[in-house]
XYZ file of C-alpha atoms in Angstrom:
692
model
C -95.514 -0.837 88.189
C -94.353 -4.221 86.890
C -96.208 -3.781 83.824
C -94.380 -0.478 83.266
C -91.172 -2.025 83.915
C -91.843 -5.190 81.478
C -92.731 -2.263 78.684
C -89.591 -0.326 79.278
C -87.477 -3.549 79.058
C -89.146 -4.886 75.855
C -88.463 -1.155 74.345
C -85.160 -1.321 75.365
C -84.614 -4.911 73.344
C -86.540 -3.202 70.473
C -84.095 -0.534 69.960
C -80.993 -3.095 70.232
C -82.434 -5.218 67.789
C -82.582 -2.140 65.746
C -79.405 -1.122 66.409
C -77.854 -4.402 65.430
C -79.729 -4.628 62.152
C -78.474 -1.240 61.243
C -74.993 -2.523 62.223
C -75.297 -5.466 60.098
C -76.549 -3.644 56.887
C -73.581 -1.198 57.241
C -71.022 -4.006 57.283
C -73.082 -5.766 54.594
C -72.769 -2.319 52.511
C -69.034 -2.080 53.308
C -68.597 -5.721 52.357
C -70.373 -5.357 48.947
C -67.955 -6.536 46.188
C -66.201 -4.221 43.434
C -66.963 -5.481 39.952
C -63.875 -5.925 37.785
C -62.677 -3.268 35.477
C -61.589 -2.915 31.584
C -59.688 -0.030 30.425
C -57.055 0.408 28.169
C -58.547 -0.645 24.599
C -56.966 1.390 21.322
C -59.354 3.969 20.134
C -58.163 3.671 16.883
C -60.223 1.814 14.019
C -58.695 -1.648 13.013
C -58.418 -1.929 9.310
C -59.155 -5.384 7.851
C -58.764 -6.134 4.235
C -59.420 -9.104 2.450
C -57.142 -12.123 2.684
C -55.786 -10.862 6.254
C -56.743 -13.759 8.012
C -56.890 -14.223 11.985
C -55.714 -10.750 13.678
C -55.832 -9.941 17.044
C -58.629 -7.195 18.017
C -56.784 -5.401 20.834
C -52.905 -6.110 22.417
C -53.490 -3.096 25.012
C -56.749 -3.945 26.938
C -56.068 -3.994 30.505
C -57.900 -5.874 33.266
C -58.294 -5.037 36.967
C -60.028 -6.088 39.846
C -60.112 -4.382 43.232
C -61.101 -7.245 45.434
C -60.375 -10.367 43.518
C -57.641 -12.083 42.356
C -59.340 -14.241 39.963
C -62.443 -14.004 37.356
C -64.749 -16.848 36.408
C -65.960 -15.650 32.752
C -65.691 -13.112 29.853
C -67.732 -12.519 26.513
C -66.396 -10.930 23.645
C -69.361 -10.158 21.192
C -69.459 -8.790 17.417
C -72.061 -6.281 18.755
C -72.747 -4.072 15.798
C -72.164 -5.048 11.874
C -72.056 -8.868 12.683
C -72.552 -10.604 9.434
C -73.329 -14.252 10.335
C -71.191 -17.028 8.092
C -68.732 -14.241 7.432
C -67.053 -12.959 10.531
C -65.617 -15.539 13.311
C -64.130 -14.713 16.893
C -61.459 -17.401 17.957
C -59.067 -18.150 20.817
C -56.847 -20.989 21.824
C -57.249 -22.181 25.253
C -54.792 -21.002 27.670
C -53.622 -20.658 31.535
C -57.120 -23.051 31.788
C -59.279 -20.620 30.242
C -61.298 -22.075 27.279
C -63.495 -20.421 24.004
C -66.896 -21.401 23.029
C -68.005 -19.263 19.555
C -71.704 -18.527 19.319
C -72.034 -18.065 15.531
C -75.843 -17.241 15.814
C -75.167 -14.591 18.478
C -71.563 -13.532 17.343
C -70.502 -14.387 20.761
C -67.026 -16.072 21.946
C -67.452 -16.833 25.792
C -64.549 -17.694 27.718
C -64.724 -19.516 30.791
C -62.588 -20.933 33.581
C -61.284 -19.783 36.732
C -57.825 -17.925 36.239
C -55.700 -14.649 37.467
C -56.836 -11.381 36.286
C -53.535 -11.398 34.556
C -54.442 -14.564 32.573
C -57.518 -13.235 31.800
C -56.104 -9.905 30.155
C -53.553 -12.247 28.358
C -56.739 -14.086 26.800
C -58.417 -10.956 26.032
C -55.199 -9.931 24.375
C -55.307 -13.409 22.507
C -58.727 -12.924 20.689
C -58.704 -12.536 16.786
C -61.111 -11.610 14.504
C -61.272 -13.200 10.773
C -63.153 -12.806 7.910
C -62.270 -15.353 5.451
C -64.798 -14.411 2.258
C -62.470 -13.070 -0.763
C -64.907 -10.458 -0.797
C -66.120 -9.868 2.180
C -69.009 -7.682 3.403
C -67.378 -4.201 3.381
C -68.525 -2.021 6.477
C -67.772 -1.434 10.418
C -67.836 -3.799 13.240
C -68.055 -3.175 16.799
C -66.664 -6.033 18.799
C -67.478 -5.636 23.022
C -65.233 -6.939 25.771
C -67.167 -8.047 29.263
C -65.586 -10.102 32.372
C -67.252 -11.120 35.325
C -65.566 -12.194 38.897
C -67.982 -14.560 39.617
C -70.317 -12.517 41.077
C -70.504 -8.956 39.176
C -69.938 -7.960 35.633
C -67.209 -5.544 34.888
C -67.960 -2.527 32.393
C -68.150 -2.842 28.586
C -65.112 -1.558 26.241
C -65.195 -2.093 22.671
C -63.686 -1.622 19.673
C -63.989 -1.081 15.742
C -62.997 -3.098 12.831
C -63.065 -1.605 9.643
C -63.686 -4.198 6.748
C -62.366 -3.022 3.194
C -64.230 -4.931 0.585
C -61.218 -5.726 -1.983
C -57.417 -5.810 -1.847
C -56.140 -2.614 -3.510
C -53.284 -3.514 -5.872
C -49.765 -1.959 -4.881
C -48.629 0.728 -7.652
C -45.131 1.351 -9.431
C -43.749 4.610 -10.516
C -41.204 6.927 -11.114
C -38.758 4.765 -12.902
C -36.672 6.528 -15.548
C -37.906 7.238 -19.008
C -34.078 7.769 -20.809
C -32.474 4.669 -21.863
C -29.614 3.367 -20.432
C -26.637 2.806 -22.510
C -24.803 -0.285 -21.331
C -21.250 -0.405 -20.674
C -21.208 -2.873 -18.161
C -22.944 -4.422 -14.999
C -25.369 -1.903 -14.118
C -28.577 -0.846 -11.582
C -31.815 -0.586 -14.120
C -33.189 2.043 -11.803
C -32.305 4.236 -9.126
C -35.756 6.374 -8.903
C -38.463 3.529 -9.038
C -41.179 3.988 -6.170
C -43.282 1.155 -4.349
C -47.078 2.139 -2.905
C -50.003 0.313 -1.512
C -53.020 2.024 -0.120
C -54.033 -1.102 2.019
C -50.602 -2.908 2.700
C -47.573 -2.590 4.259
C -46.106 -5.564 3.000
C -44.981 -7.204 -0.054
C -44.579 -10.804 -0.798
C -42.979 -11.016 -4.464
C -41.696 -9.161 -7.447
C -40.651 -10.081 -11.219
C -38.258 -8.320 -13.194
C -37.921 -9.752 -16.641
C -36.095 -8.758 -20.002
C -39.317 -9.176 -21.862
C -37.892 -7.924 -25.247
C -34.814 -8.959 -27.396
C -33.832 -11.057 -24.392
C -30.376 -13.086 -25.485
C -30.469 -16.448 -23.237
C -26.512 -17.267 -22.320
C -25.767 -13.252 -22.526
C -28.418 -11.059 -20.396
C -29.042 -11.762 -16.751
C -30.297 -9.951 -14.066
C -28.758 -10.063 -10.846
C -30.001 -9.418 -7.339
C -28.345 -9.871 -3.849
C -30.755 -11.091 -1.280
C -31.141 -8.496 1.558
C -33.987 -7.698 4.341
C -35.833 -10.926 4.310
C -35.904 -11.092 0.093
C -34.445 -13.544 -1.914
C -33.740 -13.959 -5.641
C -34.186 -16.712 -8.250
C -32.631 -15.930 -11.765
C -34.661 -18.181 -14.963
C -32.282 -18.360 -18.087
C -35.009 -19.718 -19.832
C -37.234 -17.316 -19.488
C -34.888 -14.373 -18.821
C -37.086 -13.530 -15.248
C -35.488 -12.909 -11.884
C -38.127 -13.540 -9.045
C -37.566 -11.858 -5.977
C -39.810 -13.355 -2.902
C -40.267 -12.699 0.885
C -42.851 -10.993 3.301
C -41.028 -7.510 3.489
C -42.146 -4.079 3.902
C -42.763 -1.795 0.532
C -39.438 0.274 1.503
C -37.802 -3.033 1.246
C -39.094 -3.791 -2.037
C -38.372 -0.454 -3.554
C -34.683 -0.811 -2.138
C -34.269 -4.160 -3.969
C -35.709 -3.202 -7.202
C -33.470 -0.233 -7.254
C -30.714 -2.687 -6.341
C -31.426 -4.958 -9.310
C -28.805 -5.034 -11.916
C -28.393 -5.940 -15.662
C -25.439 -7.371 -16.830
C -24.532 -9.087 -20.451
C -21.672 -11.606 -19.863
C -20.655 -12.131 -23.417
C -17.125 -10.535 -24.776
C -18.927 -9.803 -28.166
C -22.668 -8.845 -27.393
C -25.662 -8.967 -29.560
C -26.071 -5.537 -29.999
C -30.052 -4.193 -29.344
C -32.094 -2.727 -27.128
C -33.639 -4.681 -24.387
C -36.338 -3.543 -22.189
C -37.166 -4.516 -18.419
C -39.870 -4.734 -17.039
C -40.913 -4.687 -13.308
C -44.104 -5.416 -11.311
C -44.653 -6.484 -7.672
C -47.741 -8.526 -5.604
C -48.962 -8.302 -2.409
C -49.679 -11.698 -2.029
C -53.198 -11.182 -3.782
C -52.718 -8.496 -6.728
C -50.143 -8.044 -9.219
C -49.030 -4.036 -9.321
C -49.189 -2.539 -12.789
C -46.250 -2.797 -15.058
C -43.450 -0.374 -15.371
C -40.370 -0.793 -17.944
C -37.231 0.576 -18.494
C -34.680 0.364 -21.870
C -31.039 -0.721 -21.920
C -29.377 -0.461 -25.339
C -26.212 -2.966 -25.309
C -23.813 -2.099 -28.050
C -21.009 -4.435 -28.866
C -17.455 -2.453 -27.764
C -14.400 -3.237 -26.214
C -14.836 -4.821 -22.570
C -12.432 -3.300 -20.057
C -10.236 -5.786 -17.871
C -11.148 -6.443 -14.982
C -9.357 -6.726 -11.257
C -10.876 -8.726 -8.589
C -10.382 -10.507 -5.277
C -8.095 -8.353 -3.860
C -8.051 -8.930 -0.231
C -10.564 -6.689 1.611
C -8.447 -6.888 4.897
C -5.938 -3.967 5.514
C -2.350 -5.577 5.601
C -0.721 -4.389 8.747
C 3.124 -3.438 7.984
C 5.119 -3.311 11.435
C 8.493 -1.473 11.513
C 11.039 -3.053 10.035
C 9.193 -5.771 8.350
C 11.425 -5.371 5.200
C 9.881 -6.112 1.825
C 6.252 -7.594 1.904
C 3.543 -8.452 -0.597
C 0.776 -6.458 -1.379
C -1.861 -9.184 -2.717
C -1.721 -12.713 -2.859
C -5.278 -13.055 -4.267
C -6.114 -10.367 -7.114
C -7.090 -11.927 -10.249
C -6.903 -10.465 -13.669
C -9.904 -11.123 -16.324
C -10.988 -9.425 -19.814
C -13.968 -10.612 -21.269
C -12.222 -9.906 -25.247
C -8.703 -9.975 -24.766
C -6.020 -12.346 -23.790
C -3.247 -9.758 -23.415
C -3.053 -6.742 -21.564
C -0.214 -3.820 -22.231
C 0.409 -2.127 -18.939
C -0.415 -1.703 -15.530
C -0.260 1.166 -12.687
C -0.028 0.754 -9.310
C 0.113 3.604 -7.018
C 0.402 4.367 -3.172
C -3.021 6.811 -3.869
C -3.125 7.557 -0.241
C -0.857 8.548 2.840
C 2.504 8.221 0.627
C 5.570 9.001 2.304
C 7.448 9.937 -0.486
C 11.054 9.247 1.559
C 10.202 6.107 3.249
C 7.806 4.094 1.277
C 8.321 2.322 -2.118
C 7.143 -0.147 -4.488
C 9.287 -3.231 -5.646
C 8.970 -4.932 -8.955
C 11.467 -7.567 -10.241
C 10.832 -7.664 -14.371
C 9.277 -11.023 -15.283
C 7.755 -12.505 -18.463
C 8.130 -9.468 -20.801
C 6.977 -6.774 -18.536
C 9.159 -4.275 -17.110
C 8.659 -1.825 -14.038
C 9.623 1.827 -13.596
C 9.410 3.263 -10.060
C 8.674 7.042 -9.892
C 9.323 8.261 -6.040
C 7.897 11.466 -6.803
C 4.651 10.701 -6.959
C 4.310 7.121 -5.632
C 3.652 5.412 -8.865
C 5.091 1.785 -10.171
C 4.417 1.385 -14.341
C 4.202 -1.701 -15.768
C 4.935 -2.364 -19.480
C 4.998 -4.982 -21.855
C 2.634 -7.009 -24.094
C 2.002 -10.143 -21.601
C -1.125 -12.619 -20.830
C -3.582 -12.232 -18.641
C -2.141 -15.161 -16.139
C 1.447 -13.089 -16.484
C 0.448 -9.899 -15.617
C -2.118 -10.951 -12.553
C 1.384 -13.023 -11.389
C 3.247 -9.533 -11.828
C 0.932 -7.854 -10.079
C 1.299 -10.843 -6.831
C 4.920 -10.435 -6.970
C 5.056 -6.537 -6.375
C 6.173 -5.513 -2.910
C 5.738 -2.656 -0.333
C 8.455 -1.573 1.653
C 9.113 1.416 4.196
C 12.764 1.979 4.606
C 12.484 3.957 8.042
C 13.340 0.800 9.850
C 13.616 2.834 13.290
C 11.133 5.414 13.427
C 8.879 5.430 10.342
C 5.959 7.729 9.805
C 2.522 5.318 11.121
C -0.786 5.455 9.496
C -2.557 3.941 6.261
C -1.498 3.812 3.086
C -4.003 2.971 -0.113
C -2.723 0.955 -2.836
C -4.464 1.093 -6.171
C -3.965 -1.423 -9.109
C -5.062 -0.573 -12.688
C -4.476 -2.478 -15.479
C -4.978 -1.644 -19.075
C -5.621 -4.005 -22.143
C -4.337 -1.241 -24.909
C -7.541 0.402 -25.435
C -9.447 0.558 -21.903
C -8.487 0.589 -18.466
C -9.832 -1.806 -16.242
C -11.586 -0.814 -12.637
C -9.237 0.458 -9.790
C -8.763 -2.118 -6.712
C -7.699 -1.135 -3.804
C -5.901 -2.273 -0.403
C -5.259 -0.252 2.664
C -1.474 -0.838 4.183
C -1.648 0.103 7.412
C 2.231 0.916 8.848
C 2.592 0.611 12.360
C 5.357 2.338 14.364
C 6.934 -0.001 16.988
C 8.562 1.602 20.165
C 11.842 0.768 20.440
C 12.412 0.661 23.818
C 15.224 2.386 25.940
C 18.539 0.883 26.576
C 20.725 0.922 29.690
C 24.290 -0.245 29.365
C 28.165 0.084 30.387
C 27.342 0.041 34.378
C 30.266 -1.154 36.275
C 30.376 -4.844 36.281
C 32.469 -4.793 39.346
C 31.022 -5.031 43.003
C 31.104 -1.530 44.743
C 32.594 -1.845 48.391
C 30.787 0.521 51.000
C 32.570 0.498 54.530
C 30.710 1.763 57.752
C 30.480 5.206 57.901
C 31.204 5.968 54.073
C 28.525 8.552 53.978
C 26.860 9.083 50.517
C 28.452 7.116 47.357
C 27.495 7.335 43.860
C 26.423 3.974 42.751
C 27.547 4.212 39.152
C 29.842 6.778 37.099
C 29.498 4.996 33.450
C 26.030 3.810 33.015
C 24.498 4.960 29.925
C 21.206 5.799 28.281
C 19.792 5.315 24.742
C 16.791 4.928 22.603
C 16.361 4.324 19.310
C 13.395 6.537 18.348
C 12.733 8.433 21.259
C 14.931 11.621 22.307
C 13.071 11.838 25.960
C 12.768 9.674 28.755
C 9.668 10.359 31.174
C 10.651 8.373 34.365
C 13.244 6.047 36.239
C 12.999 3.532 39.209
C 16.190 2.873 41.084
C 15.277 0.046 43.352
C 17.712 -1.818 45.894
C 16.163 -4.926 44.591
C 18.302 -7.094 47.240
C 19.431 -7.129 50.656
C 18.000 -3.828 51.515
C 17.524 -2.712 54.907
C 14.943 -0.717 55.796
C 15.938 2.003 58.386
C 19.662 1.920 57.158
C 19.956 2.183 53.173
C 18.968 5.109 51.439
C 19.268 6.397 47.681
C 19.372 9.923 47.466
C 18.817 12.531 44.008
C 19.572 16.126 43.996
C 16.658 17.679 41.310
C 17.673 18.590 38.188
C 17.286 19.753 34.542
C 13.240 19.269 34.831
C 13.460 15.364 36.952
C 12.693 15.150 40.462
C 12.858 12.181 42.767
C 10.892 11.007 45.198
C 12.267 8.250 47.751
C 10.219 5.465 49.260
C 11.785 3.801 52.122
C 9.037 1.092 52.754
C 9.852 -0.295 49.291
C 13.557 0.608 48.938
C 12.831 2.401 45.499
C 13.446 5.812 44.428
C 11.539 7.103 41.769
C 12.331 9.904 39.243
C 10.135 11.873 36.875
C 10.254 14.369 34.240
C 10.313 14.533 30.697
C 13.940 15.160 29.722
C 16.622 14.024 27.293
C 18.712 11.113 27.149
C 21.489 12.891 28.225
C 19.930 14.507 31.518
C 18.585 10.981 32.535
C 22.217 9.980 32.092
C 23.519 12.502 34.100
C 20.820 11.773 36.552
C 21.555 8.204 36.831
C 24.951 8.829 37.594
C 24.324 11.465 40.403
C 22.400 9.110 42.173
C 24.094 8.008 45.672
C 23.694 5.180 48.366
C 24.287 5.314 51.764
C 23.994 3.458 54.794
C 22.929 5.400 57.929
C 23.830 2.999 60.458
C 27.441 4.292 61.157
C 27.560 2.325 64.120
C 26.545 -1.040 63.324
C 25.373 -1.236 59.714
C 23.611 -4.712 58.365
C 27.251 -6.290 56.678
C 26.175 -7.797 52.950
C 25.277 -7.482 49.494
C 22.808 -4.896 48.052
C 21.780 -5.298 44.601
C 20.577 -1.783 42.929
C 18.258 -2.146 39.715
C 17.620 0.470 37.071
C 15.249 0.878 35.040
C 14.131 4.041 32.601
C 10.916 4.401 30.823
C 10.159 6.531 27.497
C 6.266 6.987 28.113
C 5.380 3.678 26.850
C 8.282 1.122 27.397
C 10.342 0.115 30.348
C 14.428 -0.216 29.330
C 16.197 -3.315 30.029
C 17.148 -3.468 33.609
C 20.998 -2.575 34.737
C 22.135 -3.448 38.046
C 25.204 -2.982 40.136
C 25.895 -4.723 43.559
C 27.293 -2.990 46.650
C 28.944 -4.465 49.351
C 28.456 -3.314 52.812
C 31.096 -3.482 55.266
C 30.430 -3.301 59.195
C 33.832 -1.873 60.799
C 33.850 -3.375 64.333
C 34.727 -0.587 66.749
C 36.490 -1.453 69.901
C 35.461 -1.199 73.607
C 36.721 1.671 75.421
C 37.367 2.097 78.967
C 37.225 5.501 81.099
C 36.864 7.440 84.156
C 39.386 4.938 86.225
C 40.587 6.715 89.250
C 43.639 8.598 88.425
C 44.850 8.586 92.094
C 47.232 5.860 93.473
C 45.976 3.330 95.971
C 47.845 3.461 99.046
C 48.017 -0.268 100.349
C 49.464 -0.459 104.004
C 50.733 -3.855 105.089
C 48.422 -5.946 106.531
C 45.595 -4.268 104.545
C 43.574 -7.234 103.111
C 41.756 -6.673 99.688
C 40.822 -3.343 98.621
C 39.004 -2.929 95.011
C 41.159 -1.572 92.883
C 38.532 0.716 91.100
C 35.000 1.738 91.878
C 34.731 4.336 88.800
C 35.839 2.503 85.677
C 33.239 2.598 82.954
C 32.946 0.510 79.442
C 31.045 1.480 76.403
C 31.079 -0.037 72.943
C 29.325 1.685 69.878
C 28.444 -1.705 68.410
C 28.419 -4.306 70.692
C 26.146 -5.014 73.238
C 28.043 -7.636 75.683
C 31.610 -8.183 75.897
C 33.502 -11.914 75.945
C 36.849 -11.266 78.124
C 38.879 -9.184 80.165
C 42.418 -9.113 81.127
C 43.686 -7.482 84.198
C 47.410 -7.541 84.768
C 50.024 -6.332 87.647
C 51.900 -5.203 84.668
C 54.661 -3.342 86.735
C 55.910 -4.166 90.141
C 54.573 -7.142 90.444
C 55.701 -9.405 93.682
C 55.123 -12.959 92.904
C 54.259 -15.009 95.977
C 53.141 -11.943 97.504
C 50.656 -9.642 94.977
C 47.122 -11.366 94.306
C 44.279 -10.177 92.168
C 40.965 -12.097 93.365
C 37.126 -12.150 91.537
C 34.054 -13.984 92.654
C 32.205 -15.352 89.783
C 29.047 -13.293 88.749
C 26.450 -13.223 85.980
C 27.935 -15.542 83.753
C 31.574 -14.235 84.298
C 34.104 -16.600 85.875
C 38.109 -15.054 86.596
C 41.470 -17.333 86.394
C 44.289 -15.916 88.570
C 47.457 -16.596 86.886
C 50.254 -16.074 89.502
C 53.165 -16.817 87.445
C 52.204 -13.929 85.211
C 50.268 -11.709 87.565
C 47.472 -12.020 85.561
C 43.626 -12.220 86.148
C 41.050 -13.526 83.449
C 37.464 -13.044 83.348
C 35.627 -15.108 80.639
C 32.243 -15.188 79.621
C 29.459 -13.676 77.332
C 28.075 -10.841 79.431
C 26.598 -7.284 79.013
C 28.884 -4.323 79.456
C 27.171 -3.426 82.556
C 27.814 -6.937 83.866
C 31.541 -6.440 82.745
C 31.870 -3.044 84.285
C 30.471 -4.195 87.678
C 33.097 -7.284 87.820
C 35.872 -5.081 86.816
C 34.530 -2.728 89.978
C 34.669 -5.692 91.912
C 38.152 -7.161 91.768
C 40.293 -6.715 94.429
C 44.066 -6.333 95.277
C 46.027 -7.729 97.812
C 49.549 -8.328 99.230
C 49.667 -11.432 101.311
C 53.050 -10.940 103.169
C 51.370 -9.517 106.099
C 54.655 -9.357 108.112
C 57.084 -7.621 105.879
C 55.691 -6.997 102.252
C 58.197 -6.096 99.456
C 57.321 -2.079 99.549
C 56.916 -0.330 96.247
C 54.469 0.848 93.467
C 52.487 -1.716 91.578
C 50.621 -0.991 88.536
C 47.392 -2.575 87.576
C 46.532 -2.743 83.387
C 42.665 -3.352 82.598
C 42.110 -4.472 79.204
C 38.380 -5.655 78.083
C 37.512 -7.584 74.529
C 34.277 -7.703 72.312
C 35.204 -10.930 70.842
C 37.216 -9.836 67.983
C 38.895 -6.554 69.258
C 40.375 -5.353 72.662
C 39.757 -1.940 74.189
C 42.450 0.502 75.140
C 43.995 -0.316 78.607
C 43.033 1.539 81.549
C 45.573 1.800 84.307
C 46.039 2.310 88.184
C 48.635 2.508 90.406
C 49.059 0.923 93.866
């Protein structure tokens, strides 16, 4: 039994070892590293020509690694077609990555721990070069592989096609017809530039190759697109330089101009030749002939300002130019000039003005907007005349806005000059509306006056707009919200909105000046607190708007006066009090009431035995209370109450006043009249009476 038990235990241990071994292998398989991956390299073949220098093999290769952020090495090898002593791969150290070129195997090895992104950048910066002037033609294959320290990536590659010789650029398409020279002119508009193996050119040469006359002939070019020109008068050669596209050089050649600067040129036929160079090889030569004849040279206008002249409404007369120049290669005098408003002319508004000077006279034709100058005078005198010409728009309130074009031309008796133009922009200035004639005196407004017109005389005018669009009438000073109101009844397309929070009445609607004037005169002010308005000045400010500009502000003051309302006594008993000898003190009234429309407090009261008073017998008495004190004047039979106290307190005081006849043995019989008056500090109440 013991042996059997031991055997079973050994089998169990063996089974557990096998299971653990299987688990370890499974974990190792799960932990096995994924290799880096290369992708995205260009599918197209890279074209390489003699003289191209160093070129990047790839600009799109992508490097990834699922389980490593860093790589350790890379190999880039020319695996097919490699020509030792010709082909070379190069790399400039970056981001901790260095390169080592093995000429024997055509392999560039990169090393250094760096991020996946840095290795991707490094691979994109590897360059190929074949420095031979005539490299061995054919195809090269460049293969890429990287390593993460454990595993190599897949291999990706790109082909490079080597051309043995640089193909010369070609010129074609130049016109075969001869140019009849009549001033500065482009030599060709049709020349074409092509190159089978270059996208850019480096230089060009344009030469007056036959019958060149130094001091007269010249070739002109304005620098553009990275191409600059240099003219050699000694050789009659214009040299263009700059690394630029075929299209840019084609445009440049078409922009080259020929000019003979002499007023009396040497007649003959010039031949202009063109050639371009791609940095290595010249193109073919093409040429065009220019025939120069000795003819009258027209005068030339120049230097006229290119900026638009702004003419603002009401500017008056304004000089058109102060810079225009007049020259003539073969004449010292001119005979005439024409200055025309050639575009945008408004015959009823625009005019050109000239004051006769130096034998030059002017004639203005308003029908066609033309000013004609005539008279034999020097170039300088005509230049002075042109600079003195003025433009004016006579509509000083509402001119027609927009551009005008002024064209200048002079004549030497045989030929017209070029036409030189300047634009004038006529700007209409919106004139703001004007409010006037509002009353200068303050408007007196008494409590309870109701609605009153603010103004009956205000006027509204506008120099260039027949209609207005809106108005604002504001209680700009002293406004009392909850009391003051401006009101308007909609009329003539004008509607009003009252803004109580800001004390503002806004009128809107496209309506005539007359309608807005009527609207302003109809606006009414009211203080709705008819019992106790806040007294003082209010300022009413009025502004109108023509859709663009506000008018001036017209104001009128309103003086609000509060009328004090007298307190009122009522409800005193109408029946007489029967008072018997020895009755002691009795209240005069228990029903009297006090009201006041605009005061919460009273200041005093007078209670008088106004009829039948018997001094020495009759007495009125009061016990001081609620800030009210009493003083009895026996000589006049008058009880005076004083003290600032509420209506209710005074009402209670009056109801507490007592009458007494102190002659308890033999009082003077008969009627007594008790008169009661209260005062709010300004005004007495009515008199309430009761007989005793």
